[in-house]
Amino acid sequence: QGGVMLEILHEFETLLKRFNAQQLEWYADDEQLKASMQEAVDFKRYALLKHSIALEHVVRGSEEGVLEHVKATPIADFKERSEVLRLRSGVLDFPWQPVCDCQQEDVRLNQHLEVWQASMLWECLLGLKDAVKSVRFANTVLADYTSTELRLANMRMGHSGACIVAGLLENNKSVTSVVLPGNDIGPAGVIALAKAISGVTGLVELDLSDNLIRGDEAMKHI
């Protein structure tokens, strides 16, 4: 896991050395003892979180650079939701902190994301829908991204945009219309959309016309 476990063990050793350096009188103070015990419990919880995030990236085959970021992040930083989302998603250059703090109304997704990364982003944004007013990506602006109708015609969003839309569909199971004609979506993008749409039970309208749909594999998923 890119040396993440060794780094965790090193941080535990540092914590134990600090606790061992305290005099017995320090632990005789009930408040000090209570605080140190709580710190140890929290430290273990965040260490397990760090390990699980590293393991997720190993299973997914994420880039080595992502694991390096997980490894280099101190265990104590995993108490911050924005940092957990940044590392778990592997989207390191997204403004997680201002978004989580509800300080950014207009969000731009400039990254080329895998569907699972886009899904994680949308999960966060949908939880902050009262603060985030619009989401921009691949020549597209979504102001009402919680709507049951997703209509984005002739945006030429391409594969990267299709992956972002697929991530949204994985988080919006109440959508009834998906209208995406004229978006230069190829077979891989169509397959990603089809997999996301398969979890939508109330879909009554689907339009993927005027896209780059070729091959039996893409047609099979549709």
Short mmCIF file of N, CA, C and O in Angstrom, two decimals, residues 117-191:
data_model
loop_
_atom_site.label_atom_id
_atom_site.label_comp_id
_atom_site.label_asym_id
_atom_site.label_seq_id
_atom_site.Cartn_x
_atom_site.Cartn_y
_atom_site.Cartn_z
N GLN A 117 -15.12 8.69 -9.26
CA GLN A 117 -14.69 9.97 -8.70
C GLN A 117 -15.80 11.01 -8.85
O GLN A 117 -16.09 11.77 -7.92
N ALA A 118 -16.42 11.04 -10.02
CA ALA A 118 -17.52 11.98 -10.25
C ALA A 118 -18.68 11.69 -9.31
O ALA A 118 -19.32 12.60 -8.78
N SER A 119 -18.95 10.40 -9.07
CA SER A 119 -20.02 10.02 -8.16
C SER A 119 -19.76 10.55 -6.75
O SER A 119 -20.67 11.05 -6.07
N MET A 120 -18.51 10.46 -6.31
CA MET A 120 -18.16 10.94 -4.98
C MET A 120 -18.29 12.48 -4.90
O MET A 120 -18.76 13.03 -3.90
N LEU A 121 -17.90 13.14 -5.97
CA LEU A 121 -18.05 14.60 -6.02
C LEU A 121 -19.52 14.99 -5.93
O LEU A 121 -19.89 15.89 -5.17
N TRP A 122 -20.36 14.32 -6.73
CA TRP A 122 -21.78 14.65 -6.72
C TRP A 122 -22.44 14.34 -5.38
O TRP A 122 -23.34 15.07 -4.94
N GLU A 123 -22.01 13.27 -4.74
CA GLU A 123 -22.55 12.95 -3.41
C GLU A 123 -22.32 14.11 -2.45
O GLU A 123 -23.20 14.48 -1.67
N CYS A 124 -21.13 14.69 -2.53
CA CYS A 124 -20.81 15.84 -1.69
C CYS A 124 -21.63 17.06 -2.09
O CYS A 124 -22.23 17.73 -1.25
N LEU A 125 -21.68 17.35 -3.40
CA LEU A 125 -22.38 18.55 -3.87
C LEU A 125 -23.88 18.48 -3.61
O LEU A 125 -24.50 19.49 -3.27
N LEU A 126 -24.46 17.31 -3.76
CA LEU A 126 -25.90 17.17 -3.50
C LEU A 126 -26.22 17.39 -2.03
O LEU A 126 -27.30 17.87 -1.68
N GLY A 127 -25.28 17.06 -1.17
CA GLY A 127 -25.46 17.32 0.25
C GLY A 127 -25.33 18.80 0.60
O GLY A 127 -25.71 19.21 1.69
N LEU A 128 -24.79 19.57 -0.34
CA LEU A 128 -24.60 21.01 -0.13
C LEU A 128 -25.40 21.81 -1.14
O LEU A 128 -25.04 22.95 -1.48
N LYS A 129 -26.51 21.25 -1.63
CA LYS A 129 -27.26 21.87 -2.71
C LYS A 129 -27.81 23.26 -2.38
O LYS A 129 -28.03 24.07 -3.27
N ASP A 130 -28.02 23.54 -1.09
CA ASP A 130 -28.50 24.87 -0.72
C ASP A 130 -27.40 25.93 -0.84
O ASP A 130 -27.69 27.12 -0.98
N ALA A 131 -26.15 25.50 -0.81
CA ALA A 131 -25.03 26.44 -0.90
C ALA A 131 -24.45 26.51 -2.31
O ALA A 131 -24.11 27.58 -2.79
N VAL A 132 -24.35 25.35 -2.98
CA VAL A 132 -23.77 25.31 -4.33
C VAL A 132 -24.90 25.52 -5.34
O VAL A 132 -25.78 24.68 -5.50
N LYS A 133 -24.88 26.66 -6.02
CA LYS A 133 -25.97 27.05 -6.91
C LYS A 133 -25.81 26.51 -8.32
O LYS A 133 -26.81 26.33 -9.03
N SER A 134 -24.59 26.28 -8.78
CA SER A 134 -24.39 25.79 -10.14
C SER A 134 -23.10 24.99 -10.23
O SER A 134 -22.17 25.20 -9.46
N VAL A 135 -23.09 24.05 -11.18
CA VAL A 135 -21.92 23.21 -11.42
C VAL A 135 -21.59 23.29 -12.90
O VAL A 135 -22.45 23.05 -13.76
N ARG A 136 -20.34 23.62 -13.22
CA ARG A 136 -19.89 23.76 -14.61
C ARG A 136 -18.91 22.64 -14.95
O ARG A 136 -18.02 22.34 -14.17
N PHE A 137 -19.09 22.07 -16.13
CA PHE A 137 -18.16 21.04 -16.60
C PHE A 137 -18.32 20.86 -18.10
O PHE A 137 -19.43 20.96 -18.64
N ALA A 138 -17.25 20.65 -18.80
CA ALA A 138 -17.25 20.29 -20.22
C ALA A 138 -18.26 21.09 -21.04
O ALA A 138 -19.16 20.52 -21.66
N ASN A 139 -18.13 22.41 -21.06
CA ASN A 139 -19.01 23.30 -21.82
C ASN A 139 -20.45 23.29 -21.33
O ASN A 139 -21.36 23.71 -22.04
N THR A 140 -20.66 22.79 -20.13
CA THR A 140 -22.01 22.61 -19.61
C THR A 140 -22.17 23.33 -18.28
O THR A 140 -21.24 23.37 -17.48
N VAL A 141 -23.35 23.91 -18.06
CA VAL A 141 -23.68 24.52 -16.78
C VAL A 141 -24.97 23.89 -16.26
O VAL A 141 -25.99 23.90 -16.94
N LEU A 142 -24.90 23.34 -15.08
CA LEU A 142 -26.08 22.75 -14.44
C LEU A 142 -26.46 23.60 -13.25
O LEU A 142 -25.72 23.67 -12.26
N ALA A 143 -27.60 24.27 -13.36
CA ALA A 143 -28.07 25.10 -12.25
C ALA A 143 -29.04 24.32 -11.36
O ALA A 143 -29.11 24.55 -10.16
N ASP A 144 -29.77 23.39 -11.95
CA ASP A 144 -30.73 22.60 -11.18
C ASP A 144 -30.33 21.13 -11.29
O ASP A 144 -30.98 20.33 -11.96
N TYR A 145 -29.24 20.79 -10.61
CA TYR A 145 -28.71 19.44 -10.75
C TYR A 145 -29.44 18.42 -9.88
O TYR A 145 -29.09 17.24 -9.89
N THR A 146 -30.44 18.86 -9.12
CA THR A 146 -31.25 17.93 -8.34
C THR A 146 -32.58 17.62 -9.03
O THR A 146 -33.39 16.87 -8.50
N SER A 147 -32.79 18.19 -10.21
CA SER A 147 -34.05 18.01 -10.93
C SER A 147 -34.26 16.56 -11.36
O SER A 147 -33.30 15.80 -11.54
N THR A 148 -35.51 16.19 -11.56
CA THR A 148 -35.82 14.86 -12.07
C THR A 148 -35.64 14.79 -13.58
O THR A 148 -35.72 13.70 -14.16
N GLU A 149 -35.40 15.95 -14.22
CA GLU A 149 -35.17 15.98 -15.66
C GLU A 149 -33.77 16.49 -15.96
O GLU A 149 -33.42 17.60 -15.56
N LEU A 150 -32.99 15.68 -16.64
CA LEU A 150 -31.64 16.07 -17.01
C LEU A 150 -31.61 16.28 -18.52
O LEU A 150 -31.60 15.32 -19.30
N ARG A 151 -31.62 17.55 -18.93
CA ARG A 151 -31.68 17.90 -20.36
C ARG A 151 -30.47 18.75 -20.72
O ARG A 151 -30.38 19.92 -20.35
N LEU A 152 -29.55 18.14 -21.44
CA LEU A 152 -28.31 18.81 -21.84
C LEU A 152 -28.05 18.49 -23.30
O LEU A 152 -27.25 17.61 -23.64
N ALA A 153 -28.73 19.20 -24.17
CA ALA A 153 -28.63 18.93 -25.60
C ALA A 153 -27.54 19.78 -26.24
O ALA A 153 -27.35 20.96 -25.91
N ASN A 154 -26.79 19.15 -27.17
CA ASN A 154 -25.82 19.85 -28.02
C ASN A 154 -24.75 20.61 -27.23
O ASN A 154 -24.35 21.71 -27.61
N MET A 155 -24.30 20.02 -26.15
CA MET A 155 -23.24 20.64 -25.34
C MET A 155 -21.85 20.16 -25.76
O MET A 155 -20.85 20.70 -25.31
N ARG A 156 -21.81 19.11 -26.58
CA ARG A 156 -20.53 18.54 -27.03
C ARG A 156 -19.61 18.27 -25.85
O ARG A 156 -18.44 18.61 -25.85
N MET A 157 -20.14 17.63 -24.84
CA MET A 157 -19.40 17.40 -23.60
C MET A 157 -18.36 16.28 -23.72
O MET A 157 -17.43 16.21 -22.94
N GLY A 158 -18.54 15.39 -24.68
CA GLY A 158 -17.58 14.32 -24.89
C GLY A 158 -17.57 13.29 -23.77
O GLY A 158 -18.46 13.23 -22.92
N HIS A 159 -16.51 12.46 -23.79
CA HIS A 159 -16.41 11.37 -22.82
C HIS A 159 -16.29 11.87 -21.38
O HIS A 159 -16.91 11.32 -20.47
N SER A 160 -15.47 12.92 -21.17
CA SER A 160 -15.27 13.42 -19.81
C SER A 160 -16.59 13.93 -19.22
O SER A 160 -16.88 13.69 -18.05
N GLY A 161 -17.39 14.61 -20.04
CA GLY A 161 -18.68 15.08 -19.56
C GLY A 161 -19.64 13.94 -19.28
O GLY A 161 -20.41 13.98 -18.32
N ALA A 162 -19.58 12.89 -20.13
CA ALA A 162 -20.45 11.72 -19.92
C ALA A 162 -20.15 11.04 -18.59
O ALA A 162 -21.06 10.60 -17.88
N CYS A 163 -18.87 10.96 -18.24
CA CYS A 163 -18.50 10.35 -16.96
C CYS A 163 -19.03 11.17 -15.78
O CYS A 163 -19.47 10.61 -14.77
N ILE A 164 -18.98 12.49 -15.91
CA ILE A 164 -19.49 13.35 -14.84
C ILE A 164 -21.01 13.21 -14.72
O ILE A 164 -21.56 13.13 -13.61
N VAL A 165 -21.71 13.14 -15.87
CA VAL A 165 -23.15 12.94 -15.85
C VAL A 165 -23.49 11.56 -15.26
O VAL A 165 -24.44 11.43 -14.47
N ALA A 166 -22.71 10.55 -15.59
CA ALA A 166 -22.94 9.22 -15.04
C ALA A 166 -22.80 9.24 -13.52
O ALA A 166 -23.57 8.60 -12.80
N GLY A 167 -21.82 9.99 -13.03
CA GLY A 167 -21.65 10.12 -11.59
C GLY A 167 -22.84 10.78 -10.93
O GLY A 167 -23.26 10.40 -9.82
N LEU A 168 -23.43 11.77 -11.62
CA LEU A 168 -24.63 12.42 -11.10
C LEU A 168 -25.79 11.44 -11.06
O LEU A 168 -26.54 11.37 -10.07
N LEU A 169 -25.97 10.67 -12.12
CA LEU A 169 -27.08 9.71 -12.19
C LEU A 169 -26.97 8.64 -11.11
O LEU A 169 -27.98 8.13 -10.64
N GLU A 170 -25.76 8.30 -10.72
CA GLU A 170 -25.58 7.33 -9.64
C GLU A 170 -26.09 7.87 -8.31
O GLU A 170 -26.38 7.09 -7.40
N ASN A 171 -26.19 9.19 -8.21
CA ASN A 171 -26.63 9.81 -6.97
C ASN A 171 -28.04 10.39 -7.04
O ASN A 171 -28.57 10.86 -6.04
N ASN A 172 -28.63 10.38 -8.23
CA ASN A 172 -29.98 10.92 -8.39
C ASN A 172 -30.87 9.84 -9.00
O ASN A 172 -31.10 9.80 -10.20
N LYS A 173 -31.37 8.96 -8.15
CA LYS A 173 -32.16 7.82 -8.60
C LYS A 173 -33.60 8.21 -8.94
O LYS A 173 -34.36 7.38 -9.45
N SER A 174 -33.97 9.46 -8.67
CA SER A 174 -35.35 9.89 -8.93
C SER A 174 -35.52 10.51 -10.31
O SER A 174 -36.62 10.93 -10.67
N VAL A 175 -34.45 10.58 -11.10
CA VAL A 175 -34.53 11.20 -12.41
C VAL A 175 -35.47 10.41 -13.32
O VAL A 175 -35.52 9.18 -13.28
N THR A 176 -36.28 11.12 -14.10
CA THR A 176 -37.23 10.47 -15.01
C THR A 176 -36.88 10.70 -16.47
O THR A 176 -37.31 9.94 -17.34
N SER A 177 -36.10 11.75 -16.76
CA SER A 177 -35.73 12.06 -18.14
C SER A 177 -34.23 12.32 -18.25
O SER A 177 -33.68 13.12 -17.48
N VAL A 178 -33.59 11.64 -19.19
CA VAL A 178 -32.18 11.87 -19.48
C VAL A 178 -32.08 12.16 -20.98
O VAL A 178 -32.21 11.26 -21.81
N VAL A 179 -31.87 13.42 -21.29
CA VAL A 179 -31.87 13.87 -22.69
C VAL A 179 -30.50 14.47 -23.00
O VAL A 179 -30.17 15.57 -22.56
N LEU A 180 -29.70 13.72 -23.78
CA LEU A 180 -28.31 14.12 -24.03
C LEU A 180 -27.93 14.01 -25.52
O LEU A 180 -26.86 13.51 -25.86
N PRO A 181 -28.76 14.52 -26.42
CA PRO A 181 -28.39 14.44 -27.84
C PRO A 181 -27.28 15.43 -28.19
O PRO A 181 -27.12 16.46 -27.54
N GLY A 182 -26.50 15.09 -29.22
CA GLY A 182 -25.50 16.02 -29.72
C GLY A 182 -24.39 16.33 -28.75
O GLY A 182 -24.02 17.49 -28.58
N ASN A 183 -23.83 15.30 -28.12
CA ASN A 183 -22.81 15.56 -27.10
C ASN A 183 -21.48 14.85 -27.36
O ASN A 183 -20.63 14.78 -26.47
N ASP A 184 -21.31 14.33 -28.56
CA ASP A 184 -20.04 13.67 -28.93
C ASP A 184 -19.66 12.57 -27.95
O ASP A 184 -18.48 12.39 -27.63
N ILE A 185 -20.64 11.85 -27.45
CA ILE A 185 -20.38 10.77 -26.50
C ILE A 185 -20.12 9.48 -27.28
O ILE A 185 -20.95 9.06 -28.08
N GLY A 186 -18.95 8.88 -27.04
CA GLY A 186 -18.58 7.66 -27.73
C GLY A 186 -19.03 6.41 -26.99
O GLY A 186 -19.73 6.49 -25.97
N PRO A 187 -18.63 5.25 -27.47
CA PRO A 187 -19.07 3.97 -26.87
C PRO A 187 -18.75 3.86 -25.38
O PRO A 187 -19.60 3.42 -24.60
N ALA A 188 -17.53 4.25 -24.96
CA ALA A 188 -17.17 4.12 -23.54
C ALA A 188 -18.06 5.02 -22.68
O ALA A 188 -18.48 4.62 -21.58
N GLY A 189 -18.35 6.22 -23.16
CA GLY A 189 -19.22 7.14 -22.43
C GLY A 189 -20.64 6.63 -22.34
O GLY A 189 -21.30 6.75 -21.30
N VAL A 190 -21.11 6.03 -23.42
CA VAL A 190 -22.47 5.46 -23.44
C VAL A 190 -22.57 4.30 -22.45
O VAL A 190 -23.56 4.17 -21.73
N ILE A 191 -21.54 3.46 -22.42
CA ILE A 191 -21.54 2.34 -21.48
C ILE A 191 -21.57 2.84 -20.04
O ILE A 191 -22.31 2.31 -19.19
#
